[in-house]
Tab-separated table of C-alpha atoms in Angstrom:
chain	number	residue	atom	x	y	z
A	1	UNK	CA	2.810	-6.130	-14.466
A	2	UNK	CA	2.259	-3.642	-17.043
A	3	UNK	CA	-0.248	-4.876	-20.727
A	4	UNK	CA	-0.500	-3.141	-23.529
A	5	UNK	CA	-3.531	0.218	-23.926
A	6	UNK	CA	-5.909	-1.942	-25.524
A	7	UNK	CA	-5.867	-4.579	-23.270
A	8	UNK	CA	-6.750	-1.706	-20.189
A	9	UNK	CA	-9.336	0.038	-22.613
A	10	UNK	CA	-11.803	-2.714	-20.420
A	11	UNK	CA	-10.284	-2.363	-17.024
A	12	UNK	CA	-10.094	1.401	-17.204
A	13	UNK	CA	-13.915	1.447	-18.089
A	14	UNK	CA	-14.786	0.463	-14.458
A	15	UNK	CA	-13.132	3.967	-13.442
A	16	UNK	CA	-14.252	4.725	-9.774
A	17	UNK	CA	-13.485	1.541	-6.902
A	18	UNK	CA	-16.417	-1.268	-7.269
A	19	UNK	CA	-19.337	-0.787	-4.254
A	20	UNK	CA	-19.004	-4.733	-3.813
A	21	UNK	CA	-15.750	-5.179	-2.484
A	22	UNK	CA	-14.865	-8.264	-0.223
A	23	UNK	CA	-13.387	-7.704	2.984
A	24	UNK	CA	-10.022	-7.839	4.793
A	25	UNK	CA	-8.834	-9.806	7.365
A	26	UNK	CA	-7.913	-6.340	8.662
A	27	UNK	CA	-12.235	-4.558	7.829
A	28	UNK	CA	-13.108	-7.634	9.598
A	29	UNK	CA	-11.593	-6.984	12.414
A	30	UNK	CA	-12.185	-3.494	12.428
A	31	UNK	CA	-16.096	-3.265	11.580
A	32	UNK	CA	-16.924	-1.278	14.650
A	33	UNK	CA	-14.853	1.814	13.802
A	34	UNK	CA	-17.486	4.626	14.023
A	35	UNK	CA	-16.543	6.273	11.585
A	36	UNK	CA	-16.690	3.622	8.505
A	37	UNK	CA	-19.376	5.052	6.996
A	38	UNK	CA	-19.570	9.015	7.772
A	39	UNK	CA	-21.594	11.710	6.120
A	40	UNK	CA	-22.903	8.345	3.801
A	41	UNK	CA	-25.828	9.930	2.322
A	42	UNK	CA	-25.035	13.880	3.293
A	43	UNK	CA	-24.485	16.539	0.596
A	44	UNK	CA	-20.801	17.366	0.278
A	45	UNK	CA	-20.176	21.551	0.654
A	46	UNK	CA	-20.117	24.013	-2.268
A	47	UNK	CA	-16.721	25.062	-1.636
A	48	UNK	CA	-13.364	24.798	0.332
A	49	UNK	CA	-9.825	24.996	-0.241
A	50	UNK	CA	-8.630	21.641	-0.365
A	51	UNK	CA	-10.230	18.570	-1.443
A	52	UNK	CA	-8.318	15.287	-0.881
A	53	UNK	CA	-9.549	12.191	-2.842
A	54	UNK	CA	-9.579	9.333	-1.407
A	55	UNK	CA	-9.155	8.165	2.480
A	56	UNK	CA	-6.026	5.923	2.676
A	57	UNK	CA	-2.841	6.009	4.224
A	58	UNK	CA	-2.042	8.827	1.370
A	59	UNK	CA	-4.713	10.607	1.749
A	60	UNK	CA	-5.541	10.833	5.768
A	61	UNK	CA	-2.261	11.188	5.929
A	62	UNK	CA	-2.032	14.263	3.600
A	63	UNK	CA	-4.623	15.759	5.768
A	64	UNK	CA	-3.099	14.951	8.636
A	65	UNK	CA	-0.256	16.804	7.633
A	66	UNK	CA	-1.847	20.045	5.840
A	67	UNK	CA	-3.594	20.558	9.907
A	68	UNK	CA	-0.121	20.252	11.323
A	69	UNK	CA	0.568	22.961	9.357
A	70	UNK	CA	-1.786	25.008	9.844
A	71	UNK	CA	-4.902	24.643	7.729
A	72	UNK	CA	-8.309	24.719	9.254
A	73	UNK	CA	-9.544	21.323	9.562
A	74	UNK	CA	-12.739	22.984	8.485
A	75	UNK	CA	-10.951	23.636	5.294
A	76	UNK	CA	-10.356	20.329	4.640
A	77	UNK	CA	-12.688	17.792	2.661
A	78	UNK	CA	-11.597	14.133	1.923
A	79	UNK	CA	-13.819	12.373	-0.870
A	80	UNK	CA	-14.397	8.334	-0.452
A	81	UNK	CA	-15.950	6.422	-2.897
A	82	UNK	CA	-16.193	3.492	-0.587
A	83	UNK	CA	-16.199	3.237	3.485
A	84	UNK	CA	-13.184	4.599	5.129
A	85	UNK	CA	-10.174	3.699	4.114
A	86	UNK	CA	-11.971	1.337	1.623
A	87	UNK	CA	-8.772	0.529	-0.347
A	88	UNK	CA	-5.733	-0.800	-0.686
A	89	UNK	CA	-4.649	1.003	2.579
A	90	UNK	CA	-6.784	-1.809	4.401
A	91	UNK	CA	-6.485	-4.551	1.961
A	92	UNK	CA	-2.673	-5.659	2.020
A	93	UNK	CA	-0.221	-8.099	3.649
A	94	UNK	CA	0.500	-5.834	7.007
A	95	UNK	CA	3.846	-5.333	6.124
A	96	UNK	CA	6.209	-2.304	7.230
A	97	UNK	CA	9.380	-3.697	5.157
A	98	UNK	CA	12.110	-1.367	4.198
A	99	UNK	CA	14.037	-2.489	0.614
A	100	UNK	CA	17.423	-3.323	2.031
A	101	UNK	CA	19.365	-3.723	-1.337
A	102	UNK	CA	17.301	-6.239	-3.702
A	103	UNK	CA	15.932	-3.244	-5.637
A	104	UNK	CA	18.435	-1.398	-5.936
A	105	UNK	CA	19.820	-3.008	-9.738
A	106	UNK	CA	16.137	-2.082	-10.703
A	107	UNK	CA	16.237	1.386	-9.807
A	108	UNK	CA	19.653	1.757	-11.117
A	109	UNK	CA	19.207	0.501	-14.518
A	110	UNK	CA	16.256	3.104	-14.542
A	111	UNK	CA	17.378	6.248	-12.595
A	112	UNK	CA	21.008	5.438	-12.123
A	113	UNK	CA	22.630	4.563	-9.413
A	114	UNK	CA	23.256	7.285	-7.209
A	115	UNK	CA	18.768	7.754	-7.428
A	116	UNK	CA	19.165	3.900	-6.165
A	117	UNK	CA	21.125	5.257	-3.602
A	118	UNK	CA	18.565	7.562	-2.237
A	119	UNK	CA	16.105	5.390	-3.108
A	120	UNK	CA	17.364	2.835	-0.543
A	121	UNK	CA	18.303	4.991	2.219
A	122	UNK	CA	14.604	6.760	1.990
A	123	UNK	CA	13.728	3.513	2.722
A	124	UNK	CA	15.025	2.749	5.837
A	125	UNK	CA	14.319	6.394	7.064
A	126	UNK	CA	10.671	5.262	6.087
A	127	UNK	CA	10.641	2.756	8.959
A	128	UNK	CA	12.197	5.045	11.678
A	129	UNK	CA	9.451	7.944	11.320
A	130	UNK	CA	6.886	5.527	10.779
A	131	UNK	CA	8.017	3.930	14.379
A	132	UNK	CA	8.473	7.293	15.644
A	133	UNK	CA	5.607	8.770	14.233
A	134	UNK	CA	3.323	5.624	16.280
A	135	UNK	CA	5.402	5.987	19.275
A	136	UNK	CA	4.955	9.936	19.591
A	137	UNK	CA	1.355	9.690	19.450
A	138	UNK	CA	0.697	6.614	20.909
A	139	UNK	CA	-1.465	4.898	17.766
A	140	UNK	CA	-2.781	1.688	18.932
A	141	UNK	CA	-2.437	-0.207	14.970
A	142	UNK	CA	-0.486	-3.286	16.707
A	143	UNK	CA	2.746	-2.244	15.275
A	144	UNK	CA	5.395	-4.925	15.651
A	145	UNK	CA	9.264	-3.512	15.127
A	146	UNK	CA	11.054	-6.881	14.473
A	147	UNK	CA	13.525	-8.037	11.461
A	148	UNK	CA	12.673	-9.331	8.420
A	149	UNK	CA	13.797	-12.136	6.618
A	150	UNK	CA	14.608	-12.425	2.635
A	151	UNK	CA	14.784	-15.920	2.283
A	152	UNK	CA	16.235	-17.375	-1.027
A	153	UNK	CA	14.988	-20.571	-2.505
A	154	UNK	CA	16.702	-21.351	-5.444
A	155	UNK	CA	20.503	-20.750	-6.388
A	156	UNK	CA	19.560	-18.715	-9.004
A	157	UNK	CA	18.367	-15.734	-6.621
A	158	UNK	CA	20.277	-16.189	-3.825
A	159	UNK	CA	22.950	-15.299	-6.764
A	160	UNK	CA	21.063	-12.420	-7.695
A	161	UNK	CA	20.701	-11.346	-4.429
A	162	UNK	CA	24.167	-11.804	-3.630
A	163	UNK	CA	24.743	-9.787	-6.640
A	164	UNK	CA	22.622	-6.980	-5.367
A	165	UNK	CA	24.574	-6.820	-2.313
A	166	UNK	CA	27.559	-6.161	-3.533
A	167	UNK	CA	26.171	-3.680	-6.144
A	168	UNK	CA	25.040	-1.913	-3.029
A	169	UNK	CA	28.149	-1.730	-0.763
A	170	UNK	CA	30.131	-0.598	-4.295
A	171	UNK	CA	27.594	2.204	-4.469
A	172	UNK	CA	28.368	3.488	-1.142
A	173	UNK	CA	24.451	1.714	0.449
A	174	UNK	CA	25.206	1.095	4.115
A	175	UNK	CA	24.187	-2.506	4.534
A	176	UNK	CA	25.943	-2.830	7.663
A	177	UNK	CA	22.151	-3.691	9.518
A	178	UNK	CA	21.634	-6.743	6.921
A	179	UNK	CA	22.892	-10.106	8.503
A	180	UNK	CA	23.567	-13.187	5.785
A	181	UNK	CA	23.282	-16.326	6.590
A	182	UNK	CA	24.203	-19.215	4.414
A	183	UNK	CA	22.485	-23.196	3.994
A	184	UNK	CA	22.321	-24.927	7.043
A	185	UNK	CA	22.425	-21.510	9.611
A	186	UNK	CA	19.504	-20.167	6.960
A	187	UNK	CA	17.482	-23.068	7.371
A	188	UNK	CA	17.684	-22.904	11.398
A	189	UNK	CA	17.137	-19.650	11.363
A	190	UNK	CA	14.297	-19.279	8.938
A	191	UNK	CA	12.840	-22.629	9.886
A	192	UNK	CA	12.448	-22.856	6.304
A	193	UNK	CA	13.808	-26.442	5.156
A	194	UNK	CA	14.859	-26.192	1.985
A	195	UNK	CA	16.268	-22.360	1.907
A	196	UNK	CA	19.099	-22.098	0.127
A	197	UNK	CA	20.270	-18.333	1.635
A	198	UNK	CA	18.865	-15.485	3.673
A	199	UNK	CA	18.956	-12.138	4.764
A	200	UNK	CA	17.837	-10.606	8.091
A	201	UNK	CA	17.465	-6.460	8.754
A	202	UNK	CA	15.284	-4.206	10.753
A	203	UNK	CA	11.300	-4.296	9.767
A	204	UNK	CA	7.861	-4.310	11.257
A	205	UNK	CA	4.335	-5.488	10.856
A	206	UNK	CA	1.186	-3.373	11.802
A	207	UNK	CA	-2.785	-3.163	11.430
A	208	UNK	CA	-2.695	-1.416	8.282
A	209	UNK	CA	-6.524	-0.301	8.587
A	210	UNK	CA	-6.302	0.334	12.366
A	211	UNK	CA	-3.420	2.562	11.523
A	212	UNK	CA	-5.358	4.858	8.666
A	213	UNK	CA	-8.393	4.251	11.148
A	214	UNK	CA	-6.570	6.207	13.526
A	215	UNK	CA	-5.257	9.424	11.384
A	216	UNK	CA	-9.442	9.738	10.168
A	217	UNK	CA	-10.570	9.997	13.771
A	218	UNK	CA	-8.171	12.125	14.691
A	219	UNK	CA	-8.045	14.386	11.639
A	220	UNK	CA	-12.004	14.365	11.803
A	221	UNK	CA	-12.086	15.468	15.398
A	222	UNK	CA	-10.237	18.591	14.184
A	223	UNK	CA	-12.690	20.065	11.649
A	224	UNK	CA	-12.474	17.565	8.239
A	225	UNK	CA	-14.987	16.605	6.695
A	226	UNK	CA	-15.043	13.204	5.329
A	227	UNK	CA	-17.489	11.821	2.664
A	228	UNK	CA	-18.126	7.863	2.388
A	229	UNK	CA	-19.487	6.064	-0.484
A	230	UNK	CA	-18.930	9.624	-1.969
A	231	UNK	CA	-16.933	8.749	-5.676
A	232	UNK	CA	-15.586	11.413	-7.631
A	233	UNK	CA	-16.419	11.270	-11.084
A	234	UNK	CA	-15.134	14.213	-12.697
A	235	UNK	CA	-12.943	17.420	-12.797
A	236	UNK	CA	-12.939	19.919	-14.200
A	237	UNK	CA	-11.626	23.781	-14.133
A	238	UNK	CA	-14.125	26.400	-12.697
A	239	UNK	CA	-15.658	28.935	-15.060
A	240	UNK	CA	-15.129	32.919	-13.993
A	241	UNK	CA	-18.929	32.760	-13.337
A	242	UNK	CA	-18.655	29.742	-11.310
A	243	UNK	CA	-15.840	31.533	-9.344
A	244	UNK	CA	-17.258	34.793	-8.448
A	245	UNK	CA	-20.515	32.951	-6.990
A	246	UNK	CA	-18.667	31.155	-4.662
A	247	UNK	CA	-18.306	33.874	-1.719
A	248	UNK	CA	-15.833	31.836	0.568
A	249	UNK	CA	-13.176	31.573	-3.208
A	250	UNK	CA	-13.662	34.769	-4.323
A	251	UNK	CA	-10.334	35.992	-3.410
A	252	UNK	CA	-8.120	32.747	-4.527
A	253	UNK	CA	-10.500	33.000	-7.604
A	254	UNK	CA	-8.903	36.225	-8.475
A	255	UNK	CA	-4.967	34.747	-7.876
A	256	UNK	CA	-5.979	30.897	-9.158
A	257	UNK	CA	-7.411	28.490	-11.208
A	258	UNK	CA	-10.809	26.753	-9.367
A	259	UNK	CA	-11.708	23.145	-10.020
A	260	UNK	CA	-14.970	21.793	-9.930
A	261	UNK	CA	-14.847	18.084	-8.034
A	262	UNK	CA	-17.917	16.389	-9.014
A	263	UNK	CA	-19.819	13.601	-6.816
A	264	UNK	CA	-23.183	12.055	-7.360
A	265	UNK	CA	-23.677	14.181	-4.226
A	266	UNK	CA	-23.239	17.365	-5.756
A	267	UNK	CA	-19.555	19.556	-6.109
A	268	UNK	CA	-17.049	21.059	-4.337
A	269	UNK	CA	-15.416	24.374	-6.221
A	270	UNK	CA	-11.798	24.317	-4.680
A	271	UNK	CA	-7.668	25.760	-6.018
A	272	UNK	CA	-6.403	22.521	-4.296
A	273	UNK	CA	-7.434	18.842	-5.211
A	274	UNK	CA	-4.876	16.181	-4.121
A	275	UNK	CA	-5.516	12.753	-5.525
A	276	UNK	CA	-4.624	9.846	-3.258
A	277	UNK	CA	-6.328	7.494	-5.597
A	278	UNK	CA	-3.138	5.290	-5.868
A	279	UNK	CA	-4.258	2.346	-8.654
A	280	UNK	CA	-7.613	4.139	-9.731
A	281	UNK	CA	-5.774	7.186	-10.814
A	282	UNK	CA	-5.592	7.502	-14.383
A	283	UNK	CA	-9.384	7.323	-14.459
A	284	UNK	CA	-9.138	11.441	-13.246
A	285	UNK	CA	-6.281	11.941	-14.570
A	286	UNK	CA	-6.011	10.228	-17.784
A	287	UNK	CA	-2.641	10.931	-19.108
A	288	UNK	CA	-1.290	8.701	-15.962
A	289	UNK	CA	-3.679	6.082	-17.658
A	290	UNK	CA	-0.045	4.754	-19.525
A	291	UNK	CA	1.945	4.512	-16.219
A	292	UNK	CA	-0.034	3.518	-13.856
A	293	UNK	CA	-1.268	-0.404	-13.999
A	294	UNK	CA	-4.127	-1.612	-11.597
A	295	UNK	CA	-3.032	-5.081	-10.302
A	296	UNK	CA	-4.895	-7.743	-8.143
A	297	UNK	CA	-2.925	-9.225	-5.654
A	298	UNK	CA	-4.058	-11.468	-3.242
A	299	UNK	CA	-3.363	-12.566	0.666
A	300	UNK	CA	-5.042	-14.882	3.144
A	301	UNK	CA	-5.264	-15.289	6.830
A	302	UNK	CA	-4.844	-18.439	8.271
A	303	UNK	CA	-5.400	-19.406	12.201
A	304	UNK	CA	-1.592	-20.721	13.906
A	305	UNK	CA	-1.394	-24.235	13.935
A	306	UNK	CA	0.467	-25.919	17.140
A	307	UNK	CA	3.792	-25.385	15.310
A	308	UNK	CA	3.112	-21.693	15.151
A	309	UNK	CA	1.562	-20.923	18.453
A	310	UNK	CA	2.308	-19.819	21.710
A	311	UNK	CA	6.277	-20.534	22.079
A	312	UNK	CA	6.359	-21.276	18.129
A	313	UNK	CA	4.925	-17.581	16.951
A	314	UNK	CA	6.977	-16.773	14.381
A	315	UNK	CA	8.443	-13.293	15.251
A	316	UNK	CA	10.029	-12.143	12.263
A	317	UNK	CA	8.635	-11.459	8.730
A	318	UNK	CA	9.333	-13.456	5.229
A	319	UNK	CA	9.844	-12.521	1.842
A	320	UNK	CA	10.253	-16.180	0.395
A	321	UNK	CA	11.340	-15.840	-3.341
A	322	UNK	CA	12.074	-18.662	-5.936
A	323	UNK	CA	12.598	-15.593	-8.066
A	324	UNK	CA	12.391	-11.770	-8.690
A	325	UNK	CA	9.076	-12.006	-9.101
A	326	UNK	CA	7.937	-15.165	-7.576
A	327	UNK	CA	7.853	-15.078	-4.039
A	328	UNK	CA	5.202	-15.661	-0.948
A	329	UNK	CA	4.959	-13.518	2.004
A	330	UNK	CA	4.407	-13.795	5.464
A	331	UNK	CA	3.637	-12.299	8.918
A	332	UNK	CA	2.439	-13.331	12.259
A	333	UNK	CA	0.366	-11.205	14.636
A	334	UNK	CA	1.695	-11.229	18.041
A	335	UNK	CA	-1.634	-10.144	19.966
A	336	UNK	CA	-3.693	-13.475	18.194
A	337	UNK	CA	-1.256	-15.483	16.226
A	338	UNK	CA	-3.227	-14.819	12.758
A	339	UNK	CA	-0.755	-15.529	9.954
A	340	UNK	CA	-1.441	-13.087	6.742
A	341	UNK	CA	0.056	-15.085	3.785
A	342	UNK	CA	0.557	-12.607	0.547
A	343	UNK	CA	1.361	-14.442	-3.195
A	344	UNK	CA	3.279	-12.846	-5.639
A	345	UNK	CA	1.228	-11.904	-9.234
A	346	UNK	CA	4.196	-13.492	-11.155
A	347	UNK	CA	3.763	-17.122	-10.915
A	348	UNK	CA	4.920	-19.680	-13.553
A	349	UNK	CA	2.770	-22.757	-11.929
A	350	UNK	CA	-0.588	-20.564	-12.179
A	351	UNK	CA	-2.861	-21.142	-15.002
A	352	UNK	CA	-3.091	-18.263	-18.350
A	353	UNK	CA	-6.903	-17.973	-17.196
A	354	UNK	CA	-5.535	-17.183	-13.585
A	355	UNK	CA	-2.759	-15.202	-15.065
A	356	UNK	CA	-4.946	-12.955	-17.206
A	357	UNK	CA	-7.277	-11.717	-14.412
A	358	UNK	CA	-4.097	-9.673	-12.493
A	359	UNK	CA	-4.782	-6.517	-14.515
A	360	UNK	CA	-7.995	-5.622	-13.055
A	361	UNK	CA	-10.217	-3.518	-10.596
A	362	UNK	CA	-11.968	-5.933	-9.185
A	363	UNK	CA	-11.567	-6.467	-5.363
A	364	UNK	CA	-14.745	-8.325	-4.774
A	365	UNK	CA	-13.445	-12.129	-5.176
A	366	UNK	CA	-10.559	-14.302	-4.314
A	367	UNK	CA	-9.449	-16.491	-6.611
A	368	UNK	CA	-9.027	-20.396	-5.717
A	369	UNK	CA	-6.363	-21.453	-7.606
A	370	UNK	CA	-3.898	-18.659	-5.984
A	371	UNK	CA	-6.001	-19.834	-2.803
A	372	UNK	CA	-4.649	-23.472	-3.146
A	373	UNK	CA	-1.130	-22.397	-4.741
A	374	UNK	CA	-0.570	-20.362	-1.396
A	375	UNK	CA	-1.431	-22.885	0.926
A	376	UNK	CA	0.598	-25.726	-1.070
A	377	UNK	CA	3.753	-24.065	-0.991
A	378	UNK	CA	2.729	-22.974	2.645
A	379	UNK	CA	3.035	-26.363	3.319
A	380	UNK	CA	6.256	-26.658	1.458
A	381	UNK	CA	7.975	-24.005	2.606
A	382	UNK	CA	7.069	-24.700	6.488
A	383	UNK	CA	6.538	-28.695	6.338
A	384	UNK	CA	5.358	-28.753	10.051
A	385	UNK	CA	2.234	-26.535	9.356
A	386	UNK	CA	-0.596	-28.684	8.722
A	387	UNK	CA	-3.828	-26.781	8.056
A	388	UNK	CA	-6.045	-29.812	7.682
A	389	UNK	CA	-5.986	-31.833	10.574
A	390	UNK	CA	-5.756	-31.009	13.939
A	391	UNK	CA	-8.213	-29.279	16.245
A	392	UNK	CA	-11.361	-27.141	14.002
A	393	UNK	CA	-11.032	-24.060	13.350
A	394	UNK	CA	-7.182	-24.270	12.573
A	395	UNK	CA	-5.628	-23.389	8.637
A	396	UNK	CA	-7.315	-21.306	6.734
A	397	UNK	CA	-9.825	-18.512	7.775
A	398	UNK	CA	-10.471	-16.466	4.770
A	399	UNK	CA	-8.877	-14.877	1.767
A	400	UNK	CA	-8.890	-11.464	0.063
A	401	UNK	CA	-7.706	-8.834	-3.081
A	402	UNK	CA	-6.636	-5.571	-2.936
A	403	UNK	CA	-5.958	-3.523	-6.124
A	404	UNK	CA	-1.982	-1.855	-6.527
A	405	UNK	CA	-0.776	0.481	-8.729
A	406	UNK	CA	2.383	-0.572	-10.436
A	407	UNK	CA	4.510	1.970	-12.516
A	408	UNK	CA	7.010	1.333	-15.191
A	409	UNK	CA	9.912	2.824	-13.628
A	410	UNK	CA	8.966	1.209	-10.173
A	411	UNK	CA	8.673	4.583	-8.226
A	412	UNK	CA	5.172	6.489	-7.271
A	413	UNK	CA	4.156	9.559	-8.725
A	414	UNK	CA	4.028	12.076	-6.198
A	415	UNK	CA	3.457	15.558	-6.476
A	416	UNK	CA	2.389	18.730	-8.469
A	417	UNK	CA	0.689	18.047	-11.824
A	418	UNK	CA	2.606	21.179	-13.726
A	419	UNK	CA	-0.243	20.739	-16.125
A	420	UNK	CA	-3.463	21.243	-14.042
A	421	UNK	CA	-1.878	24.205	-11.476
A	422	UNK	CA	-3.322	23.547	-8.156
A	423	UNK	CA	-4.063	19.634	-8.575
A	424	UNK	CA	-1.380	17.038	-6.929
A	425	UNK	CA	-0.924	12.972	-6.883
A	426	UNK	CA	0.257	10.822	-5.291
A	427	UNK	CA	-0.430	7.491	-7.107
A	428	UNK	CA	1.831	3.928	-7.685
A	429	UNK	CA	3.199	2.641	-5.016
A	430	UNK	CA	3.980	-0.871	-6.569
A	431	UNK	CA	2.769	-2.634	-4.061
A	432	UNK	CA	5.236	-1.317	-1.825
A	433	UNK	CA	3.623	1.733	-0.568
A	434	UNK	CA	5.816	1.873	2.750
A	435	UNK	CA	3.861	4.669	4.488
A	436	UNK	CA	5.825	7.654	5.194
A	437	UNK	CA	4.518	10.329	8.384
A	438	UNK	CA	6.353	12.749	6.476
A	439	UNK	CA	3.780	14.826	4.162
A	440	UNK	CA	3.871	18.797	4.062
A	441	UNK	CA	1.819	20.608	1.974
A	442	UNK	CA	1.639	24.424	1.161
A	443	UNK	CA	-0.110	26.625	-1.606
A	444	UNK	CA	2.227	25.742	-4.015
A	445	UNK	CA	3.819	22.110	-3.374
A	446	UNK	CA	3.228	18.647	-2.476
A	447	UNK	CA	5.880	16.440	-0.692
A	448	UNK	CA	6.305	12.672	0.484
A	449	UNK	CA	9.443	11.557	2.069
A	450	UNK	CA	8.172	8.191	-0.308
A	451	UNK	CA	8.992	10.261	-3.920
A	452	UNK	CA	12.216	9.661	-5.896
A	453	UNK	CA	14.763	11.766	-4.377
């Protein structure tokens, strides 16, 4: 969803991530992670050589990678303005879903179509080395490899789905892994009663915050040093006096610019700063402050009912859509049968006061209408859950926001900032910030296998 400046001028004036956030099914289940609230209160260093802001799945991951290659953990500092991996990394729906086709008009109309192309196929390369990448190092974040399902609920996008499909396969998009099924075989497959079409391919479902959990320990217990509750608030290039002063830079002083990364907990002089700030972005970098949209989008966990435990689990994921931009989502743990039920921002049947609170920052409240829209179609959708009778302690446990970053063009930024040498992003992932174990970084360059091509 993307508003006109003016209407961000108040938005953008919150700048760093709110200190009142609610919870996650996915913190809540994770509060005993020793490492949630490191170096809290202690002074960050004078100096180092790279300073990654923020904790996520971007940024853990970005150190993960820069060790991998060779860079001193000691080297390394990540800044957090809230505990670790305080964002969106452990605030979403738990899904691990490649884009099979339905994009691919989208990106097409924008980048052309052979960008769509490589768009697509990064996408399903996405899932294999995030598999991989769990399998080779034996991260315990509950990851499920299953199919998905795209489930169409009106003619009008199983048509544009169908559409998108054959857009694809004209393109030269191998959808040979995408199964259709039509009406009656949807329905029994689904066990959605009124779906009109749907599509099946490869996917997963993980612990999102177990999984960035994991990369901070182990990145940690190899020399970085990570900040909580630390916000950045400013920066800003390094004066020649600045640079000489700081022994341990004096060398990369004399070959590159310094930046000065200010927290309320003093600054860090550095030639590298890598922002992993995803929706929060433009408030460091301003100029992104046109292309980069902070939306609220909301998801709830709900306990099984009998129709969804024990033989019943569901074992695939859903994508239910009415239309391109009205949809629910859905997973199912396998270890305790919680059900994580995401709703889409675009929704005709919410309210204009509803409506007008999706550009925002603030993470620290659900909001009831979505609440009782999700659980109403829940109900539609699946007519044999019934979250208000039955034994206590069944339907609904709790609900949630995270904050996304949506971009005009519907791709992240992700790279050098040719303006401010030495400083990178990585920022807008649209809500669809499929995790990628593929980050290198050297002196000069920033990659993610999760960039346009």
């Amino acid at each position: 969803m993307t508003i006109r400046e003016n209407e961000l001028q108040g938005v953008r004036s919150q700048g760093v991530p709110i200190q009142n956030p609610g919870l996650s099914y996915w913190q809540r289940t994770t509060r005993a992670f020793s490492l949630l609230n490191i170096n809290r209160n202690s002074p960050v260093p004078p100096a180092c050589s790279h300073v990654i802001i923020g904790s996520g799945l971007s940024g853990s991951l970005t150190a993960f990678e820069l060790v991998e290659g060779g860079v001193r953990g000691e080297d390394i500092v990540i800044l957090e303005a809230r505990e670790a991996a305080g964002g969106a990394s452990s605030r979403n729906a738990g899904h691990v879903r490649p884009d099979a086709f339905r994009g691919f008009t989208a990106y097409s109309n924008v980048h052309g179509a052979d960008q769509a192309v490589k768009i697509l196929e990064n996408e399903r390369l996405v899932l294999q080395r995030i598999t991989d990448f769990v399998s080779r190092h034996n991260v315990q974040c509950d990851l499920h490899p299953t199919t998905t399902f795209e489930v169409c609920m009106t003619p009008e996008f199983a048509a544009y789905a169908a559409a998108s499909v054959q857009a694809c396969k004209e393109a030269g998009v191998d959808v040979s892994h995408v199964q259709f099924y039509e009406r009656e075989e949807a329905r029994a497959k689904t066990r959605v009663k009124n779906a009109v079409a749907a599509y099946e391919w490869p996917a997963a479902s993980s612990h999102p915050a177990k999984l960035a959990q994991w990369l901070i320990r182990d990145v940690v217990s190899k020399g970085v040093r990570l900040f909580t509750h630390c916000p950045v608030t400013k920066v800003q290039k390094a004066t020649s006096s600045e640079s000489t002063q700081t022994a341990s830079l004096q060398q990369e002083a004399s070959t590159r610019q310094l930046w000065n990364v200010f927290t309320p907990r003093g600054s860090v002089t550095t030639p590298t700063v890598i922002h992993c700030t995803n929706a929060y972005a433009s408030f460091l970098l301003p100029h992104l402050a046109p292309h980069v949209t902070p939306n609220r989008a909301q998801a709830h966990s709900l306990v099984a009912t009998p129709a969804f435990s024990a033989e019943h689990t569901l074992a695939s994921t859903y994508s239910l859509r009415y239309s391109l931009h009205h949809y629910y989502s859905l997973i199912q743990r396998q270890g305790d049968g919680t059900m994580i039920l995401g709703v889409s921002r675009s929704n005709p049947s919410l309210s204009p006061e509803t409506q007008a609170t999706t550009v925002s920052l603030d993470d620290s409240y659900f909001n009831k209408e979505i609440l009782e829209d999700g659980l109403r179609q829940l109900r539609v959708l699946f007519p044999e859950f019934d979250g208000d009778g039955g034994v206590h302690g069944e339907g609904l446990e709790h609900a949630w926001n995270g904050i996304i970053a949506m971009t005009a063009d519907s791709v992240p930024f992700v790279g050098a900032i040719e303006s401010l040498p030495g400083q990178y992003v990585c920022a807008g992932f649209n809500g669809h910030g499929e995790w990628s174990p593929d980050t290198r970084m050297n002196s000069s360059k920033l990659w993610l296998s999760v960039a346009l091509p």
